[in-house]
Each structure stands twice: as structure tokens, then as C-alpha cells.
C-alpha atoms as one frame of an Amber mdcrd trajectory, in Angstrom:
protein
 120.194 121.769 249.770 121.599 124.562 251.675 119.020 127.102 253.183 118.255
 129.665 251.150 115.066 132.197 250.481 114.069 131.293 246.971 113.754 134.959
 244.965 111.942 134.686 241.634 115.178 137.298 240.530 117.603 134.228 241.296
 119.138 131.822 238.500 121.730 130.048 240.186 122.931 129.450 243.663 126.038
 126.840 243.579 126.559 124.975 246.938 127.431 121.460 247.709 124.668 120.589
 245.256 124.399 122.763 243.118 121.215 123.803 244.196 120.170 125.902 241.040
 116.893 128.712 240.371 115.572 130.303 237.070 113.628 133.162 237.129 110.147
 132.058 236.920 109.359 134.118 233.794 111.536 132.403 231.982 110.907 128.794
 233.517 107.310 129.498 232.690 108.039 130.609 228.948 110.519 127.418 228.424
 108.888 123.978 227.029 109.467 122.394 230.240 107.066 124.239 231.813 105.756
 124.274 235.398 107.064 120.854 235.573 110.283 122.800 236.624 108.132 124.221
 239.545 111.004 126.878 239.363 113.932 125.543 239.989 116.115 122.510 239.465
 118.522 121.247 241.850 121.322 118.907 240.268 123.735 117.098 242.547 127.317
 116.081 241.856 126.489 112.528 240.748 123.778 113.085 238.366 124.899 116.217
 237.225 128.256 114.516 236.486 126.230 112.119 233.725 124.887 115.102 232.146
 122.053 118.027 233.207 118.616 117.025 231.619 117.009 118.972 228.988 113.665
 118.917 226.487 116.145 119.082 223.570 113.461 117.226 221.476 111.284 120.182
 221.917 113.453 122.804 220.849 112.637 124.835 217.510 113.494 124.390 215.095
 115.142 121.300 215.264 118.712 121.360 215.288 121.069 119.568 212.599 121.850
 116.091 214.535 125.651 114.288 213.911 127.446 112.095 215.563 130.801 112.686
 217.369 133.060 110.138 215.470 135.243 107.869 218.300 133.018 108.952 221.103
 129.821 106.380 221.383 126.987 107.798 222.381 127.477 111.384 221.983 125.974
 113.764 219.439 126.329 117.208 218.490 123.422 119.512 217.910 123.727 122.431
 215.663 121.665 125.424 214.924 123.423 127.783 212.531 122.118 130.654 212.995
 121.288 130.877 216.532 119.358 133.374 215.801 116.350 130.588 214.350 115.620
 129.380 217.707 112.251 130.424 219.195 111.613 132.171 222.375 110.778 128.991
 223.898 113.771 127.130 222.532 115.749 130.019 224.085 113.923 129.891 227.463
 114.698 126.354 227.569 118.509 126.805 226.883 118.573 129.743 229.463 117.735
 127.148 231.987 120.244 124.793 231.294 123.166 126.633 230.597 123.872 127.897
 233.844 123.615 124.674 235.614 125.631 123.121 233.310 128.572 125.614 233.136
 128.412 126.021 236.965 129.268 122.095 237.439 131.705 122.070 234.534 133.537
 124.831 235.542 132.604 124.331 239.791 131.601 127.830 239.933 128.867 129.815
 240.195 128.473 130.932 236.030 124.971 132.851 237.353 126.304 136.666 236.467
 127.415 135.775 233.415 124.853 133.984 231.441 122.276 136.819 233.031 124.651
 139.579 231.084 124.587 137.283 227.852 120.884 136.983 228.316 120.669 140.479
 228.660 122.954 141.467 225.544 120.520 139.397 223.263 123.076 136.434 223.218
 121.361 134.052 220.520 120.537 136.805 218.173 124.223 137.476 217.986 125.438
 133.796 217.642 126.200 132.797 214.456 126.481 128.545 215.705 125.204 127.143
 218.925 126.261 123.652 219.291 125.181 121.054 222.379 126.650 117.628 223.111
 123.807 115.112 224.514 124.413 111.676 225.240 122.397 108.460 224.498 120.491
 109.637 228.054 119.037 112.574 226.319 121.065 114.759 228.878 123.229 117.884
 227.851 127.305 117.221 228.757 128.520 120.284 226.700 128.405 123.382 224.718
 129.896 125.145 222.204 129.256 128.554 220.412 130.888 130.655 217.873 130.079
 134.273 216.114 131.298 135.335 212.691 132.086 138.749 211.392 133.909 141.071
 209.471 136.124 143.291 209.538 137.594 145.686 207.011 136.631 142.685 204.542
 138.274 140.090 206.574 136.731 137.367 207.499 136.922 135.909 211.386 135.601
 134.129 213.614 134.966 134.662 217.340 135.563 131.214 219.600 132.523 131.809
 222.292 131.849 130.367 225.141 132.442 126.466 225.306 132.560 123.704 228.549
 132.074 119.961 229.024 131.314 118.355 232.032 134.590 117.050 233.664 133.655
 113.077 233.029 133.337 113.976 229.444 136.827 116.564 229.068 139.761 115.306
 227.467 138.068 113.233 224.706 138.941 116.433 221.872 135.047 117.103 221.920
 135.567 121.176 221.773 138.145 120.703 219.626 136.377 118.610 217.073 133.446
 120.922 217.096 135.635 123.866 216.763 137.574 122.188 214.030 133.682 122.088
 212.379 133.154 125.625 212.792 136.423 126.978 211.745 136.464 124.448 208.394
 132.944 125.428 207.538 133.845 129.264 207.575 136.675 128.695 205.668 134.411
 126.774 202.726 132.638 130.247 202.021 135.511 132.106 200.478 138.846 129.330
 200.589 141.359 131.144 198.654 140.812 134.006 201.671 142.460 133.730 205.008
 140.245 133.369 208.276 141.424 135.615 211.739 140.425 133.514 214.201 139.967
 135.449 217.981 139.229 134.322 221.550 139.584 136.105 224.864 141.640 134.279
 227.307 144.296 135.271 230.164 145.815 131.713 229.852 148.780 130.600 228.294
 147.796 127.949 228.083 145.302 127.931 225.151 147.197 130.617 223.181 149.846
 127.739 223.103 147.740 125.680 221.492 146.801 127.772 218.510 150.407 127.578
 218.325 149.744 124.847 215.501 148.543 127.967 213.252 152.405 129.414 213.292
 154.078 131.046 215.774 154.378 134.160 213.556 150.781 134.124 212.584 149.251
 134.478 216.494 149.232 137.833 218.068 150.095 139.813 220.829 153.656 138.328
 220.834 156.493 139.174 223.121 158.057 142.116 221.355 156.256 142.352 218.199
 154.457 144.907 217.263 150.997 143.925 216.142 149.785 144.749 212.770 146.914
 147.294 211.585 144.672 144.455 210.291 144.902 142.183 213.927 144.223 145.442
 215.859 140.768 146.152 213.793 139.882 142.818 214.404 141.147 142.905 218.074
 138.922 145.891 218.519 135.829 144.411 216.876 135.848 141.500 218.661 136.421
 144.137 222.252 133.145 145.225 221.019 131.716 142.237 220.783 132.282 141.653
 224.249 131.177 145.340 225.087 134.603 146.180 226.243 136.331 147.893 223.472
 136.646 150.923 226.142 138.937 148.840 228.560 140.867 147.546 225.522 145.012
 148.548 225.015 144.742 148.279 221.161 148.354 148.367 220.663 148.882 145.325
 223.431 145.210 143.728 222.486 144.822 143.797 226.066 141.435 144.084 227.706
 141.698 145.896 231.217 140.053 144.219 234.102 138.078 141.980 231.384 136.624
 140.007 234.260 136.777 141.380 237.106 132.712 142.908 236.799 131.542 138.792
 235.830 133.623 136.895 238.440 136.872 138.634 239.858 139.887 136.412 240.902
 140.499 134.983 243.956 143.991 134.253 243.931 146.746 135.740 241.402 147.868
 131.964 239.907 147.501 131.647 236.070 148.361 128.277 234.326 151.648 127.447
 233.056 151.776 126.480 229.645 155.097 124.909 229.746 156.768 127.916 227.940
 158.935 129.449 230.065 158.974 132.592 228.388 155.350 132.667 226.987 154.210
 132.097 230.329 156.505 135.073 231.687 155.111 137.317 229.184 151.203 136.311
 230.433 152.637 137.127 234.261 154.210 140.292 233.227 152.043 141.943 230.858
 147.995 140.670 232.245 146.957 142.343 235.544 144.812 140.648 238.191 141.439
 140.412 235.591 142.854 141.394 232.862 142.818 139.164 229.544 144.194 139.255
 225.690 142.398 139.380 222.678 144.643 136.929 221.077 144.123 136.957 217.308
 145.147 133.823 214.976 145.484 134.477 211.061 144.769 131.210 209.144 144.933
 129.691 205.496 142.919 126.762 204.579 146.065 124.475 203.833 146.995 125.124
 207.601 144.191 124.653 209.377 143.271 121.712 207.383 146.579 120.372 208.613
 146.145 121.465 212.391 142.356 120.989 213.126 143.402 117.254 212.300 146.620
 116.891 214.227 145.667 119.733 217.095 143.061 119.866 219.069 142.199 123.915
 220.161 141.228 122.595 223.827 141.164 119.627 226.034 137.727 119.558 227.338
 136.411 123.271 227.202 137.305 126.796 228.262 135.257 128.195 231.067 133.587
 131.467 230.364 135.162 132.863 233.534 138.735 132.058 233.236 140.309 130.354
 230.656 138.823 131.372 227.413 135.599 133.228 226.693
């Protein structure tokens, strides 16, 4: 472990093992308990088989299914988020960090403390972890519905999955859950699904949706409806005063969480999507990219496209 003066205001400190601290108010709150005795420290191998957690001891306990074609692995759902106890909540504040700062190989400190601080599980409509048969936490996904004008949507959250467990569809899947389950409230209605993301990479794949239904696009206008629902989901993220409406760009969306260290953004294999990313997205800037979908579609695509390959890190790629 590198050296370092413990301070009970710390939560995580990534080095070459991930040497990771909680504040002790919340270690002392969580189920765990003082066996914690304030801090965790996960290395590369063991953290690379999953991050351990009391997940039998969260309450209430969650709806538990397994992940077809992946042995071993289940999904654990609490829908609403908002259910979970104080303790439950303590417990997940502990874990999530660590977790998202080996995914992701960064330190994911500054922004789990702001969703802590925004009242993150009272706001999440469906919290979902992945455990394996070790008991131990490989990946996350969350999602929060709203409405807007009437319309329905549904905001893709934060998701990540340990790099031994990406590329296996497991976002995707659970997504595909989410997004099918929201649609079985009112089917004859169309869902607007929205995700913040500076990479063209993932709007590609909500390609599968139509081209024509995904927005911003290069030189299209975007409609009335897709900018309310742009905007609500800005504030959401408590930065609807940064936003562009008209581009449903978000102005230096990251830049106050992480900031960039280098100007690279991932090519999606479209030339010309991938020129529109460079040209229109600033240094931490992001889109609010907004997908309209009917049932008969997204029946189609959640089985034939996957959303992601492995998880979107709340930092860069899709949060």
C-alpha cells in the first residue's frame, strides 16, 4: 500500500492496489461493521474475481435471478431503490467505489461522494448488482424513470463490470430487463430512452432503435418533445444550466467529477458520426443523446443488440 495519512473524510485512494477508505461514519452505520476497521484495501488479483460484500444482509432483500448463459452469476434487483435501509445503503456506499475504481482503473471517489450527496438511492427507480457463486460483487447497474410532458423515459445510470467479467452482454441483458419492464406499464405508448455519453461509440449502438429515431443527429434539428426530455434528464444530473438545448449538449459535463487528460475520444467506426462527436463536444463536454422506442422495436433489438459490451464508466463513456 502506498503511504498515505488515513483521513476519516477519505473514500478512495487508487494506487497500485487500490488501496481504498470509507468515511468511518458510514463504515460504522453499514452491516459490515467495525470488521471493516475503516477501510478496505483490494488488490488487482482479488479485486479482479469480484470486491466482497454482506449482500445477504442487505434490506430488504433484493429480487434474486439468474443471468441465463453466464454460470454462476446472478442479478440482484431492488425496484425501487428507494426500499433499501440506511444500512443497506451504507453498505453499498462502501462497495461501489472500489468496485467502479478497478472496473474503470480510475479513481471513481468524487463521483460516488456527489451521488451520495444528491440522495442517489432515493432517486433510483432500479438498482441492480451482479454477484458470483463467491458471494462477491463483479457489477452494477442502475436506471431512473420519469416523465415528461406525459412521456414516458427512462434514464440509463451509471453501470460497470469488472474487466474479467466485460464482454459477456451482462449490461446489456440487464438493460434489456429494465427497458422491457417499463415498456409493460403502458405498451401501446412509446418509451424515450436517454443516457449521457461523449462517445460514439455507444450512441452507435442504440443505432438498433433507428437511425431516425436517436437524437442529436448531424444536421437535424431536434424536435420539441426530445428537447423536454433532454432538459429533464440535464436536471437530473443537476446540469440543466450548462445544457445547449437546441444541440442537447451539456457544457463541460465532466470536467468538475474527473476532467480529461488527453483530448482522444473512441472511434465508433463511423466516419462521419465520429467527426460529428470531434467537431461538435469540447474537451468535457457530453450529449444528452435521446432514443424514442416502440415495443415491437425494442423487442426486436434488446434480443439481437446488446446496448454495451461490458459497462459504461461513470466518468467517460456513459453516465
Amino acid at each position: 500500500m502506498d503511504t498515505h495519512t488515513w483521513q476519516a473524510t477519505d473514500w478512495v485512494e487508487v494506487g497500485p492496489n487500490f488501496a481504498t477508505l470509507v468515511p468511518m461514519d458510514v463504515v460504522g452505520k453499514g452491516p459490515s461493521g467495525p470488521r471493516h476497521a475503516g477501510y478496505t484495501q483490494v488488490d488487482g488479483s482479488s479485486g479482479g474475481e469480484g470486491v466482497e460484500i454482506a449482500y445477504d444482509e442487505l434490506q430488504p432483500k433484493p429480487r434474486r435471478r439468474a443471468l441465463p448463459g453466464n454460470q454462476g452469476l446472478h442479478r440482484l434487483t431492488w425496484h425501487p431503490a428507494s426500499q433499501l435501509t440506511v444500512e443497506a445503503q451504507a453498505e453499498l456506499f462502501r462497495v461501489l467505489p472500489i468496485i467502479s475504481s478497478i472496473a474503470f482503473g480510475l479513481d471513481t471517489a468524487p463521483y460516488w461522494r456527489e451521488r451520495h450527496a444528491e440522495g442517489f438511492f432515493d432517486k433510483t427507480t432500479e438498482f441492480t448488482l451482479i454477484v458470483n457463486e463467491a458471494k462477491r460483487l463483479v457489477g452494477w447497474a442502475t436506471f431512473r424513470a420519469f416523465t415528461v410532458t406525459g412521456h414516458r423515459c427512462l434514464y440509463l445510470d451509471s453501470t460497470g463490470v469488472l474487466p474479467k467479467f466485460q464482454s459477456r452482454g451482462l449490461i446489456s441483458r440487464i438493460q434489456g430487463y429494465a427497458i422491457i419492464r417499463e415498456f409493460l406499464k403502458i405498451p401501446v405508448r412509446p418509451l424515450y430512452l436517454t443516457l449521457r455519453t461523449e462517445s460514439p461509440v455507444i450512441y452507435r449502438m442504440l443505432v438498433g432503435v433507428g437511425s431516425t429515431n436517436i437524437f442529436p443527429q448531424p444536421a437535424v434539428s431536434v424536435p420539441q418533445t426530445v428537447r423536454e426530455v433532454g432538459s429533464e434528464t440535464a436536471r437530473i444530473l443537476g446540469q440543466y444550466e450548462k445544457l445547449i438545448e437546441a444541440e442537447l449538449r451539456i457544457e463541460h459535463a465532466y470536467v468538475e467529477l474527473y476532467g480529461r487528460d488527453d483530448e482522444s475520444l473512441p472511434a465508433s467506426g463511423d466516419p462521419e458520426l465520429d467527426r460529428f462527436f470531434r467537431q461538435q463536444l469540447g474537451l468535457d463536454d457530453a450529449f444528452i443523446v435521446v432514443a424514442r422506442l416502440t415495443l415491437p422495436h425494442a423487442l426486436l433489438w434488446v434480443a439481437r443488440r446488446p446496448l454495451s459490451r461490458g459497462g459504461s464508466s461513470p466518468q467517460r463513456r456513459g453516465s
